[in-house]
Amino acid sequence: MKHEENNRTNRHSETSDFLHDKKAADQLFQNIVSELELNPSLTRHSGCAYHRRFIGRYVLRGTCVLAAACLFAFCGTGFLQKPAISRVKAAPSSNAASATVTFQVDALFPVRDVSASLNEKTISVDTLGNNGYSIEVSENGYLLLEVVSISGIRSEQGLSIDSIDDQAPVIVSHMHTGSLIEIHVRDIGDSGVDYDGIYATTSSGMIKPESFDAADGLVVFPYPSEDMYITIPDKNGNRLVSLLQPADESGTEESR
């Protein structure tokens, strides 16, 4: 009997210890839940799952913040980067009447504006694609290229254009031969003399050449009996106007 009573006492003690340990564990769990700001009504198993979701959510949030910071740093570098103008080339046309200028714009982001001016006069810029641009110029001078980034940073590059023929032809020599006057001409530019456009004028009107030889630069007019103005154009529209005066009593003739 005494042995059975001892067994009941031991079982009661073990039950009390278990209940005490369970109560202590529950209190500890509640403290942890409270510290982590979790839902205190959850069980231990569901609380652990919630805790995992809680940690995962904040890990994801931290990852997003880090990614945003990296993106901001990357974009910030691009916004502050000065655009570069590269691969600038100027190619004259075959008749030296114009030139085509091409260039490349190097920038991390699309630029706000691309412009050009020739001798301080704005000229149009054509887009070629792949950040390439083209400009047609028809006179010599100083060409200024300007690019403005999306953040307002400017980049400039200038170059001299000197390949366009803006010089009129010249008279190299002239010779009185019988009833004709032979004139040798030369274009000091690259477009060439426009022989079909050569003519002369006197008080009687316009006179066309008797003949011309483009290979020799020779133009033949009737010998004038009065002052004669000879107009010699080139293929780029430059013109020489020269006065040819007939010989005076001393036999001297003059061209200017």
Coordinates of N, CA and C in Angstrom, one line a residue:
M1 N 0.8 -1.2 0.0 CA 0.0 0.0 0.0 C 0.9 1.2 0.0
K2 N 1.9 1.2 0.8 CA 2.8 2.3 0.9 C 3.5 2.5 -0.4
H3 N 3.8 1.4 -1.0 CA 4.5 1.4 -2.3 C 3.7 2.1 -3.4
E4 N 2.4 1.7 -3.4 CA 1.5 2.3 -4.4 C 1.3 3.8 -4.2
E5 N 1.2 4.2 -2.9 CA 1.1 5.6 -2.6 C 2.3 6.4 -3.0
N6 N 3.5 5.8 -2.9 CA 4.7 6.5 -3.4 C 4.7 6.6 -4.9
N7 N 4.1 5.6 -5.6 CA 4.1 5.7 -7.0 C 3.1 6.8 -7.5
R8 N 2.0 6.9 -6.7 CA 1.0 8.0 -7.1 C 1.7 9.3 -6.9
T9 N 2.4 9.4 -5.8 CA 3.1 10.7 -5.5 C 4.1 11.0 -6.6
N10 N 4.9 10.0 -7.0 CA 5.9 10.3 -8.1 C 5.2 10.7 -9.4
R11 N 4.1 10.0 -9.7 CA 3.4 10.4 -10.9 C 2.8 11.8 -10.9
H12 N 2.3 12.2 -9.7 CA 1.8 13.5 -9.5 C 2.9 14.5 -9.6
S13 N 4.0 14.2 -9.1 CA 5.2 15.1 -9.2 C 5.7 15.3 -10.6
E14 N 5.7 14.1 -11.3 CA 6.1 14.2 -12.7 C 5.2 15.0 -13.6
T15 N 3.9 14.8 -13.2 CA 2.9 15.6 -14.0 C 3.0 17.1 -13.7
S16 N 3.2 17.4 -12.4 CA 3.4 18.8 -12.1 C 4.6 19.4 -12.7
D17 N 5.7 18.7 -12.7 CA 6.9 19.2 -13.4 C 6.7 19.4 -14.9
F18 N 5.9 18.5 -15.5 CA 5.7 18.6 -17.0 C 4.8 19.8 -17.2
L19 N 3.8 20.0 -16.4 CA 2.9 21.2 -16.6 C 3.7 22.5 -16.3
H20 N 4.6 22.4 -15.3 CA 5.4 23.6 -15.1 C 6.4 23.9 -16.2
D21 N 7.0 22.9 -16.8 CA 7.9 23.0 -17.9 C 7.1 23.5 -19.1
K22 N 5.9 23.0 -19.3 CA 5.1 23.4 -20.5 C 4.7 24.9 -20.3
K23 N 4.4 25.3 -19.1 CA 4.0 26.7 -18.8 C 5.2 27.6 -19.1
A24 N 6.3 27.2 -18.6 CA 7.6 28.0 -18.8 C 7.9 28.1 -20.3
A25 N 7.7 27.0 -21.0 CA 8.0 27.0 -22.5 C 7.1 27.9 -23.2
D26 N 5.8 27.8 -22.8 CA 4.8 28.7 -23.4 C 5.1 30.2 -23.2
Q27 N 5.5 30.5 -21.9 CA 5.8 31.8 -21.6 C 7.1 32.3 -22.4
L28 N 8.1 31.4 -22.5 CA 9.2 31.8 -23.3 C 8.9 32.1 -24.8
F29 N 8.0 31.2 -25.3 CA 7.6 31.4 -26.7 C 6.8 32.7 -26.9
Q30 N 6.0 33.0 -25.9 CA 5.2 34.3 -25.9 C 6.2 35.5 -25.9
N31 N 7.2 35.4 -25.1 CA 8.2 36.4 -25.0 C 8.9 36.6 -26.3
I32 N 9.3 35.5 -27.0 CA 10.0 35.6 -28.3 C 9.0 36.2 -29.3
V33 N 7.8 35.8 -29.3 CA 6.8 36.3 -30.2 C 6.6 37.8 -30.0
S34 N 6.6 38.2 -28.8 CA 6.4 39.6 -28.4 C 7.6 40.4 -28.9
E35 N 8.8 39.9 -28.7 CA 10.0 40.6 -29.2 C 10.1 40.7 -30.7
L36 N 9.6 39.7 -31.4 CA 9.6 39.7 -32.9 C 8.4 40.4 -33.4
E37 N 7.5 40.9 -32.6 CA 6.3 41.5 -33.0 C 5.4 40.6 -33.9
L38 N 5.4 39.4 -33.5 CA 4.5 38.4 -34.2 C 3.2 38.3 -33.5
N39 N 2.3 37.6 -34.1 CA 0.9 37.4 -33.6 C 1.0 36.5 -32.4
P40 N 0.7 36.9 -31.2 CA 0.8 36.1 -30.0 C -0.3 35.0 -29.9
S41 N -1.3 35.0 -30.8 CA -2.3 34.0 -30.7 C -1.9 32.7 -31.5
L42 N -0.8 32.7 -32.1 CA -0.3 31.6 -32.9 C 0.2 30.5 -32.0
T43 N 0.1 29.3 -32.5 CA 0.7 28.2 -31.7 C 2.2 28.2 -32.0
R44 N 2.9 27.3 -31.3 CA 4.4 27.3 -31.5 C 4.7 26.9 -33.0
H45 N 4.0 25.9 -33.5 CA 4.3 25.4 -34.8 C 4.0 26.5 -35.9
S46 N 2.8 27.1 -35.7 CA 2.4 28.1 -36.7 C 3.2 29.4 -36.5
G47 N 3.6 29.6 -35.2 CA 4.4 30.8 -34.9 C 5.8 30.7 -35.6
C48 N 6.3 29.4 -35.6 CA 7.6 29.2 -36.3 C 7.5 29.5 -37.8
A49 N 6.4 29.0 -38.3 CA 6.1 29.2 -39.8 C 6.0 30.7 -40.0
Y50 N 5.3 31.4 -39.2 CA 5.1 32.9 -39.3 C 6.4 33.6 -39.2
H51 N 7.2 33.1 -38.2 CA 8.5 33.7 -38.0 C 9.4 33.5 -39.3
R52 N 9.3 32.3 -39.9 CA 10.1 32.1 -41.1 C 9.6 33.1 -42.2
R53 N 8.3 33.2 -42.3 CA 7.8 34.2 -43.3 C 8.2 35.6 -43.0
F54 N 8.2 35.9 -41.7 CA 8.6 37.3 -41.3 C 10.0 37.6 -41.7
I55 N 10.9 36.6 -41.4 CA 12.3 36.7 -41.7 C 12.5 36.8 -43.2
G56 N 11.8 35.9 -43.9 CA 11.9 35.9 -45.4 C 11.4 37.2 -46.0
R57 N 10.3 37.8 -45.4 CA 9.8 39.0 -46.0 C 10.9 40.2 -45.8
Y58 N 11.5 40.2 -44.6 CA 12.5 41.3 -44.4 C 13.8 41.0 -45.2
V59 N 14.1 39.8 -45.4 CA 15.3 39.5 -46.3 C 15.0 39.9 -47.7
L60 N 13.7 39.6 -48.2 CA 13.4 40.1 -49.5 C 13.3 41.6 -49.6
R61 N 12.8 42.2 -48.5 CA 12.8 43.7 -48.5 C 14.2 44.3 -48.5
G62 N 15.1 43.7 -47.8 CA 16.5 44.1 -47.8 C 17.1 43.9 -49.1
T63 N 16.8 42.8 -49.8 CA 17.4 42.6 -51.1 C 16.9 43.6 -52.1
C64 N 15.6 44.0 -52.0 CA 15.1 45.0 -52.9 C 15.7 46.3 -52.6
V65 N 15.9 46.7 -51.4 CA 16.6 47.9 -51.0 C 18.0 48.0 -51.6
L66 N 18.7 46.8 -51.4 CA 20.1 46.8 -51.9 C 20.1 46.9 -53.4
A67 N 19.2 46.2 -54.1 CA 19.1 46.3 -55.6 C 18.8 47.7 -56.0
A68 N 17.9 48.4 -55.3 CA 17.5 49.8 -55.6 C 18.7 50.7 -55.4
A69 N 19.5 50.4 -54.4 CA 20.6 51.3 -54.1 C 21.7 51.1 -55.2
C70 N 21.9 49.8 -55.6 CA 22.8 49.6 -56.7 C 22.4 50.2 -58.0
L71 N 21.0 50.1 -58.3 CA 20.5 50.7 -59.5 C 20.6 52.2 -59.5
F72 N 20.4 52.8 -58.3 CA 20.5 54.3 -58.1 C 22.0 54.7 -58.4
A73 N 22.9 53.9 -57.8 CA 24.3 54.3 -58.0 C 24.7 54.1 -59.5
F74 N 24.2 53.1 -60.1 CA 24.5 52.9 -61.5 C 23.9 54.0 -62.4
C75 N 22.6 54.3 -62.1 CA 21.9 55.4 -62.9 C 22.5 56.7 -62.6
G76 N 22.9 56.9 -61.3 CA 23.5 58.2 -60.9 C 24.8 58.5 -61.7
T77 N 25.5 57.4 -61.9 CA 26.8 57.5 -62.6 C 26.5 57.9 -64.1
G78 N 25.4 57.3 -64.7 CA 25.0 57.6 -66.0 C 24.5 59.0 -66.2
F79 N 23.7 59.4 -65.2 CA 23.2 60.8 -65.3 C 24.2 61.8 -65.2
L80 N 25.3 61.6 -64.5 CA 26.4 62.6 -64.3 C 27.5 62.4 -65.3
Q81 N 27.4 61.4 -66.2 CA 28.4 61.1 -67.1 C 28.3 62.1 -68.3
K82 N 29.4 62.7 -68.7 CA 29.5 63.6 -69.8 C 29.4 62.8 -71.1
P83 N 28.5 63.2 -72.0 CA 28.5 62.5 -73.3 C 29.7 62.8 -74.1
A84 N 30.1 61.8 -74.9 CA 31.3 61.9 -75.7 C 31.0 62.0 -77.2
I85 N 31.7 62.8 -78.0 CA 31.5 62.9 -79.4 C 32.7 62.2 -80.0
S86 N 32.5 61.2 -80.8 CA 33.6 60.4 -81.4 C 33.4 60.1 -82.9
R87 N 34.5 59.6 -83.5 CA 34.4 59.1 -84.9 C 33.9 60.2 -85.8
V88 N 34.4 61.4 -85.6 CA 34.1 62.6 -86.5 C 34.8 62.5 -87.8
K89 N 34.1 62.5 -88.9 CA 34.7 62.4 -90.2 C 34.0 63.4 -91.2
A90 N 34.8 64.0 -92.0 CA 34.3 65.0 -93.0 C 34.7 64.5 -94.4
A91 N 33.7 64.2 -95.2 CA 34.0 63.7 -96.5 C 33.4 64.6 -97.6
P92 N 34.3 65.2 -98.4 CA 33.8 66.2 -99.4 C 33.1 65.4 -100.5
S93 N 32.2 66.1 -101.2 CA 31.5 65.5 -102.3 C 32.4 65.5 -103.5
S94 N 32.0 64.7 -104.5 CA 32.9 64.6 -105.7 C 33.2 65.9 -106.4
N95 N 32.3 66.8 -106.4 CA 32.5 68.1 -107.1 C 32.9 69.2 -106.1
A96 N 33.2 68.9 -104.9 CA 33.7 69.8 -103.8 C 32.6 70.9 -103.6
A97 N 31.4 70.6 -103.9 CA 30.3 71.6 -103.6 C 29.8 71.5 -102.2
S98 N 30.0 70.4 -101.6 CA 29.5 70.2 -100.2 C 30.4 69.2 -99.5
A99 N 30.1 69.0 -98.2 CA 30.8 67.9 -97.5 C 29.8 67.3 -96.5
T100 N 30.0 66.0 -96.3 CA 29.2 65.3 -95.3 C 30.0 65.0 -94.1
V101 N 29.5 65.4 -92.9 CA 30.2 65.2 -91.7 C 29.4 64.2 -90.9
T102 N 30.0 63.1 -90.5 CA 29.4 62.1 -89.6 C 30.1 62.0 -88.3
F103 N 29.3 61.7 -87.3 CA 29.9 61.5 -85.9 C 29.1 60.6 -85.1
Q104 N 29.7 60.1 -84.0 CA 29.0 59.2 -83.1 C 28.9 59.9 -81.7
V105 N 27.8 59.6 -81.0 CA 27.6 60.1 -79.6 C 27.6 58.9 -78.7
D106 N 28.5 59.0 -77.7 CA 28.6 57.9 -76.8 C 28.1 58.4 -75.4
A107 N 27.0 57.8 -75.0 CA 26.4 58.1 -73.7 C 25.6 56.9 -73.2
L108 N 25.6 56.8 -71.8 CA 24.9 55.7 -71.2 C 23.4 55.7 -71.4
F109 N 22.8 56.9 -71.4 CA 21.4 57.1 -71.6 C 21.2 58.0 -72.8
P110 N 20.0 57.9 -73.4 CA 19.7 58.8 -74.6 C 19.9 60.3 -74.2
V111 N 20.5 61.0 -75.2 CA 20.8 62.4 -74.9 C 19.6 63.3 -75.2
R112 N 19.6 64.5 -74.6 CA 18.4 65.4 -74.7 C 18.5 66.1 -76.1
D113 N 19.7 66.5 -76.6 CA 19.7 67.3 -77.8 C 21.1 67.1 -78.5
V114 N 21.0 67.1 -79.8 CA 22.2 67.1 -80.6 C 22.1 68.2 -81.6
S115 N 23.0 69.1 -81.7 CA 22.9 70.3 -82.5 C 24.3 70.6 -83.2
A116 N 24.2 71.5 -84.2 CA 25.5 71.9 -84.9 C 25.3 73.3 -85.4
S117 N 26.4 74.0 -85.5 CA 26.4 75.3 -86.1 C 27.7 75.5 -86.9
L118 N 27.5 76.1 -88.1 CA 28.6 76.4 -89.0 C 28.8 77.9 -89.1
N119 N 29.9 78.4 -88.6 CA 30.2 79.9 -88.6 C 29.1 80.6 -87.8
E120 N 28.7 79.9 -86.7 CA 27.7 80.5 -85.7 C 26.3 80.5 -86.3
K121 N 26.1 79.8 -87.4 CA 24.7 79.6 -87.9 C 24.2 78.2 -87.7
T122 N 23.1 78.0 -87.1 CA 22.5 76.7 -86.9 C 22.2 75.9 -88.1
I123 N 22.7 74.7 -88.2 CA 22.4 73.8 -89.4 C 21.7 72.6 -88.8
S124 N 21.0 71.9 -89.7 CA 20.3 70.7 -89.3 C 21.2 69.5 -89.1
V125 N 20.8 68.6 -88.2 CA 21.5 67.4 -88.0 C 20.6 66.2 -88.3
D126 N 21.0 65.2 -89.1 CA 20.2 64.1 -89.4 C 20.7 62.9 -88.5
T127 N 19.7 62.1 -88.1 CA 20.0 60.9 -87.3 C 20.1 59.7 -88.2
L128 N 21.2 58.9 -87.9 CA 21.5 57.8 -88.8 C 21.1 56.5 -88.1
G129 N 20.9 56.5 -86.7 CA 20.6 55.3 -86.0 C 21.9 54.8 -85.3
N130 N 21.7 54.0 -84.2 CA 22.9 53.5 -83.4 C 23.7 54.7 -82.9
N131 N 23.1 55.7 -82.5 CA 23.8 56.9 -82.0 C 24.7 57.6 -83.0
G132 N 24.4 57.4 -84.3 CA 25.2 58.1 -85.3 C 24.4 59.2 -85.9
Y133 N 25.1 60.3 -86.3 CA 24.5 61.5 -86.9 C 25.3 62.0 -88.1
S134 N 24.6 62.7 -88.9 CA 25.1 63.2 -90.2 C 24.7 64.7 -90.4
I135 N 25.7 65.4 -91.0 CA 25.4 66.8 -91.3 C 25.9 67.1 -92.7
E136 N 25.2 67.9 -93.5 CA 25.6 68.3 -94.8 C 26.0 69.8 -94.7
V137 N 27.2 70.1 -95.1 CA 27.6 71.5 -95.1 C 28.0 71.9 -96.5
S138 N 27.7 73.2 -96.8 CA 27.9 73.7 -98.2 C 28.9 74.9 -98.2
E139 N 29.5 75.2 -97.1 CA 30.5 76.3 -97.1 C 31.6 75.9 -96.1
N140 N 32.8 76.5 -96.3 CA 33.9 76.3 -95.4 C 33.7 77.2 -94.2
G141 N 34.4 76.7 -93.1 CA 34.3 77.5 -91.9 C 34.5 76.6 -90.7
Y142 N 34.1 77.1 -89.5 CA 34.2 76.4 -88.3 C 32.9 75.7 -87.9
L143 N 32.9 74.4 -87.8 CA 31.8 73.6 -87.5 C 31.8 73.2 -86.0
L144 N 30.8 73.5 -85.2 CA 30.7 73.2 -83.8 C 29.6 72.2 -83.6
L145 N 30.0 71.1 -83.0 CA 29.0 70.0 -82.6 C 28.8 70.1 -81.1
E146 N 27.5 70.0 -80.7 CA 27.1 70.1 -79.3 C 26.1 69.0 -79.0
V147 N 26.4 68.3 -77.8 CA 25.5 67.3 -77.3 C 25.1 67.6 -75.9
V148 N 23.8 67.5 -75.6 CA 23.4 67.8 -74.2 C 22.8 66.5 -73.6
S149 N 23.3 66.0 -72.5 CA 22.8 64.8 -71.9 C 21.5 65.0 -71.3
I150 N 20.9 63.9 -70.8 CA 19.5 64.0 -70.2 C 19.5 64.7 -68.9
S151 N 20.7 64.9 -68.3 CA 20.8 65.6 -67.0 C 21.3 67.0 -67.3
G152 N 21.5 67.4 -68.6 CA 21.9 68.8 -68.9 C 23.4 69.0 -69.0
I153 N 24.2 68.0 -69.0 CA 25.6 68.1 -69.1 C 25.9 68.3 -70.6
R154 N 26.8 69.3 -71.0 CA 27.1 69.6 -72.4 C 28.4 69.1 -72.8
S155 N 28.5 68.7 -74.0 CA 29.8 68.3 -74.6 C 29.9 68.9 -76.0
E156 N 31.1 69.4 -76.3 CA 31.3 70.1 -77.6 C 32.5 69.6 -78.3
Q157 N 32.5 69.7 -79.6 CA 33.7 69.4 -80.4 C 33.6 70.2 -81.7
G158 N 34.7 70.8 -82.0 CA 34.7 71.7 -83.2 C 35.7 71.2 -84.2
L159 N 35.5 71.5 -85.5 CA 36.4 71.2 -86.5 C 36.3 72.2 -87.7
S160 N 37.4 72.3 -88.4 CA 37.4 73.2 -89.5 C 37.1 72.5 -90.8
I161 N 36.2 73.1 -91.6 CA 35.8 72.6 -92.9 C 36.5 73.5 -94.0
D162 N 37.3 72.9 -94.8 CA 38.1 73.6 -95.8 C 38.1 72.9 -97.1
S163 N 37.2 71.9 -97.3 CA 37.3 71.1 -98.5 C 36.3 71.5 -99.6
I164 N 35.5 72.6 -99.3 CA 34.5 73.0 -100.3 C 35.1 74.1 -101.1
D165 N 34.9 74.0 -102.4 CA 35.4 75.0 -103.4 C 34.7 76.3 -103.3
D166 N 35.3 77.3 -102.8 CA 34.7 78.6 -102.7 C 35.6 79.7 -103.4
Q167 N 36.5 79.2 -104.3 CA 37.4 80.1 -105.0 C 37.0 80.1 -106.5
A168 N 36.9 81.3 -107.1 CA 36.6 81.5 -108.5 C 37.7 81.1 -109.4
P169 N 37.5 80.7 -110.6 CA 38.6 80.4 -111.5 C 39.4 81.7 -111.8
V170 N 40.5 81.5 -112.4 CA 41.4 82.6 -112.7 C 41.8 82.5 -114.2
I171 N 42.2 83.6 -114.7 CA 42.8 83.7 -116.1 C 44.3 83.6 -116.0
V172 N 44.8 82.5 -116.5 CA 46.2 82.3 -116.5 C 47.0 83.1 -117.5
S173 N 46.4 83.2 -118.7 CA 47.1 84.1 -119.8 C 46.0 84.3 -120.8
H174 N 46.3 85.3 -121.7 CA 45.5 85.6 -122.9 C 46.4 86.0 -124.0
M175 N 46.0 85.7 -125.2 CA 46.8 86.0 -126.4 C 45.9 86.5 -127.6
H176 N 46.2 87.6 -128.2 CA 45.5 88.1 -129.4 C 46.1 87.4 -130.6
T177 N 45.2 86.6 -131.3 CA 45.6 85.8 -132.5 C 44.7 86.2 -133.6
G178 N 45.1 87.1 -134.5 CA 44.2 87.5 -135.6 C 43.0 88.1 -135.1
S179 N 41.8 87.6 -135.5 CA 40.5 88.2 -135.1 C 40.0 87.5 -133.8
L180 N 40.8 86.7 -133.2 CA 40.4 86.0 -132.0 C 41.3 86.4 -130.8
I181 N 40.8 86.1 -129.6 CA 41.6 86.2 -128.4 C 41.5 84.9 -127.7
E182 N 42.7 84.3 -127.4 CA 42.7 83.0 -126.7 C 43.0 83.2 -125.2
I183 N 42.2 82.7 -124.4 CA 42.3 82.9 -123.0 C 42.4 81.5 -122.3
H184 N 43.5 81.3 -121.5 CA 43.7 80.1 -120.7 C 43.2 80.4 -119.3
V185 N 42.3 79.5 -118.8 CA 41.7 79.6 -117.5 C 42.0 78.4 -116.7
R186 N 41.9 78.5 -115.4 CA 42.1 77.4 -114.4 C 41.3 77.7 -113.2
D187 N 40.7 76.6 -112.7 CA 40.0 76.7 -111.4 C 40.9 76.3 -110.3
I188 N 41.1 77.2 -109.4 CA 42.0 76.9 -108.2 C 41.3 76.1 -107.1
G189 N 40.0 75.9 -107.3 CA 39.3 75.0 -106.4 C 39.2 73.6 -107.0
D190 N 38.4 72.7 -106.4 CA 38.3 71.3 -106.9 C 37.1 71.0 -107.7
S191 N 36.2 72.0 -107.9 CA 35.0 71.7 -108.6 C 35.1 71.7 -110.1
G192 N 36.1 72.5 -110.6 CA 36.3 72.5 -112.1 C 35.6 73.7 -112.8
V193 N 36.2 74.1 -113.9 CA 35.6 75.2 -114.6 C 34.3 74.8 -115.3
D194 N 33.3 75.6 -115.3 CA 32.0 75.3 -116.0 C 32.1 76.0 -117.4
Y195 N 32.7 75.2 -118.3 CA 33.0 75.8 -119.6 C 31.7 76.2 -120.4
D196 N 30.6 75.4 -120.2 CA 29.4 75.7 -120.8 C 28.8 77.0 -120.3
G197 N 29.2 77.4 -119.1 CA 28.6 78.7 -118.6 C 29.4 79.9 -118.8
I198 N 30.5 79.8 -119.6 CA 31.4 81.0 -119.9 C 30.7 81.9 -120.9
Y199 N 30.7 83.2 -120.7 CA 30.2 84.1 -121.7 C 30.9 85.5 -121.5
A200 N 30.6 86.3 -122.5 CA 31.2 87.7 -122.4 C 30.0 88.7 -122.7
T201 N 30.2 89.9 -122.2 CA 29.2 90.9 -122.5 C 29.9 92.2 -123.0
T202 N 29.3 92.9 -124.0 CA 29.8 94.2 -124.4 C 28.5 95.1 -124.5
S203 N 28.7 96.3 -124.9 CA 27.6 97.2 -125.1 C 26.6 96.6 -126.1
S204 N 27.0 95.7 -126.9 CA 26.1 95.1 -127.9 C 25.3 93.9 -127.4
G205 N 25.7 93.4 -126.3 CA 25.0 92.2 -125.7 C 25.9 91.1 -125.3
M206 N 25.4 89.9 -125.2 CA 26.1 88.8 -124.7 C 26.8 88.1 -125.9
I207 N 28.0 87.6 -125.6 CA 28.8 86.9 -126.6 C 29.2 85.5 -126.1
K208 N 29.0 84.5 -126.8 CA 29.4 83.2 -126.4 C 30.8 82.9 -127.0
P209 N 31.6 82.0 -126.4 CA 32.9 81.7 -126.9 C 32.8 81.1 -128.3
E210 N 33.8 81.3 -129.1 CA 33.9 80.7 -130.4 C 34.1 79.2 -130.2
S211 N 34.9 78.8 -129.2 CA 35.2 77.4 -128.9 C 35.9 77.4 -127.6
F212 N 36.0 76.2 -127.0 CA 36.8 76.0 -125.8 C 37.3 74.5 -125.8
D213 N 38.4 74.3 -125.1 CA 39.1 73.0 -124.9 C 39.3 72.8 -123.4
A214 N 38.4 72.0 -122.8 CA 38.5 71.9 -121.4 C 39.8 71.2 -120.9
A215 N 40.3 70.3 -121.8 CA 41.6 69.6 -121.4 C 42.7 70.6 -121.3
D216 N 42.8 71.6 -122.1 CA 43.9 72.6 -122.1 C 43.5 73.9 -121.4
G217 N 42.2 74.0 -120.9 CA 41.8 75.2 -120.2 C 41.8 76.4 -121.2
L218 N 41.5 76.1 -122.4 CA 41.5 77.2 -123.5 C 40.1 77.6 -123.8
V219 N 39.9 78.9 -123.8 CA 38.6 79.5 -124.3 C 38.9 80.6 -125.3
V220 N 38.2 80.5 -126.5 CA 38.4 81.4 -127.6 C 37.2 82.3 -127.8
F221 N 37.5 83.7 -127.8 CA 36.4 84.7 -128.1 C 36.8 85.5 -129.3
P222 N 35.8 86.1 -130.0 CA 36.2 87.1 -131.0 C 36.9 88.2 -130.4
Y223 N 37.9 88.7 -131.1 CA 38.7 89.8 -130.5 C 37.7 91.1 -130.4
P224 N 37.7 91.7 -129.2 CA 36.7 92.8 -129.0 C 37.2 94.1 -129.6
S225 N 36.2 94.9 -130.1 CA 36.5 96.2 -130.6 C 36.2 97.3 -129.5
E226 N 35.7 96.8 -128.4 CA 35.4 97.7 -127.2 C 35.6 96.8 -125.9
D227 N 35.4 97.5 -124.8 CA 35.6 96.8 -123.6 C 34.7 95.6 -123.5
M228 N 35.2 94.5 -123.0 CA 34.4 93.2 -123.0 C 34.6 92.6 -121.6
Y229 N 33.5 92.3 -121.0 CA 33.5 91.7 -119.6 C 33.3 90.1 -119.8
I230 N 34.3 89.4 -119.4 CA 34.2 87.9 -119.5 C 33.8 87.3 -118.2
T231 N 32.8 86.5 -118.2 CA 32.4 85.8 -117.0 C 32.7 84.3 -117.1
I232 N 33.5 83.8 -116.1 CA 34.0 82.4 -116.1 C 33.5 81.8 -114.7
P233 N 32.5 80.9 -114.8 CA 32.1 80.3 -113.5 C 32.7 78.9 -113.3
D234 N 32.7 78.4 -112.1 CA 33.1 77.0 -111.9 C 31.8 76.2 -111.6
K235 N 32.0 75.0 -111.3 CA 30.8 74.1 -111.1 C 30.2 74.2 -109.7
N236 N 30.8 75.0 -108.9 CA 30.2 75.2 -107.6 C 29.6 76.6 -107.5
G237 N 29.5 77.3 -108.6 CA 28.8 78.6 -108.6 C 29.7 79.8 -108.4
N238 N 31.0 79.6 -108.2 CA 31.9 80.7 -108.0 C 32.2 81.3 -109.4
R239 N 32.3 82.6 -109.5 CA 32.4 83.3 -110.8 C 33.6 84.3 -110.8
L240 N 34.3 84.3 -111.9 CA 35.3 85.3 -112.2 C 34.7 86.3 -113.2
V241 N 34.7 87.5 -113.0 CA 34.3 88.5 -114.0 C 35.5 89.4 -114.3
S242 N 36.0 89.3 -115.5 CA 37.3 90.0 -115.9 C 37.0 91.0 -117.1
L243 N 37.6 92.1 -117.0 CA 37.4 93.1 -118.0 C 38.6 93.0 -119.0
L244 N 38.3 92.8 -120.3 CA 39.3 92.8 -121.3 C 39.1 94.0 -122.2
Q245 N 40.1 94.8 -122.3 CA 40.1 96.0 -123.1 C 41.0 95.8 -124.4
P246 N 40.4 96.3 -125.5 CA 41.2 96.1 -126.8 C 42.5 96.9 -126.7
A247 N 43.4 96.6 -127.6 CA 44.7 97.2 -127.7 C 44.5 98.7 -128.0
D248 N 45.3 99.6 -127.3 CA 45.3 101.0 -127.6 C 46.3 101.2 -128.8
E249 N 46.6 102.5 -129.1 CA 47.4 102.8 -130.2 C 48.8 102.3 -130.1
S250 N 49.2 102.0 -128.8 CA 50.6 101.4 -128.7 C 50.6 99.9 -128.8
G251 N 49.3 99.3 -129.0 CA 49.2 97.9 -129.2 C 49.1 97.1 -127.9
T252 N 48.9 97.9 -126.8 CA 48.8 97.2 -125.5 C 47.4 97.0 -125.1
E253 N 47.1 95.7 -124.8 CA 45.7 95.4 -124.4 C 45.8 95.0 -122.9
E254 N 44.6 95.1 -122.2 CA 44.6 95.0 -120.8 C 43.5 94.1 -120.4
S255 N 43.7 93.2 -119.4 CA 42.7 92.4 -118.8 C 42.8 92.5 -117.3
R256 N 41.7 92.8 -116.6 CA 41.7 92.8 -115.2 C 40.3 92.4 -114.6

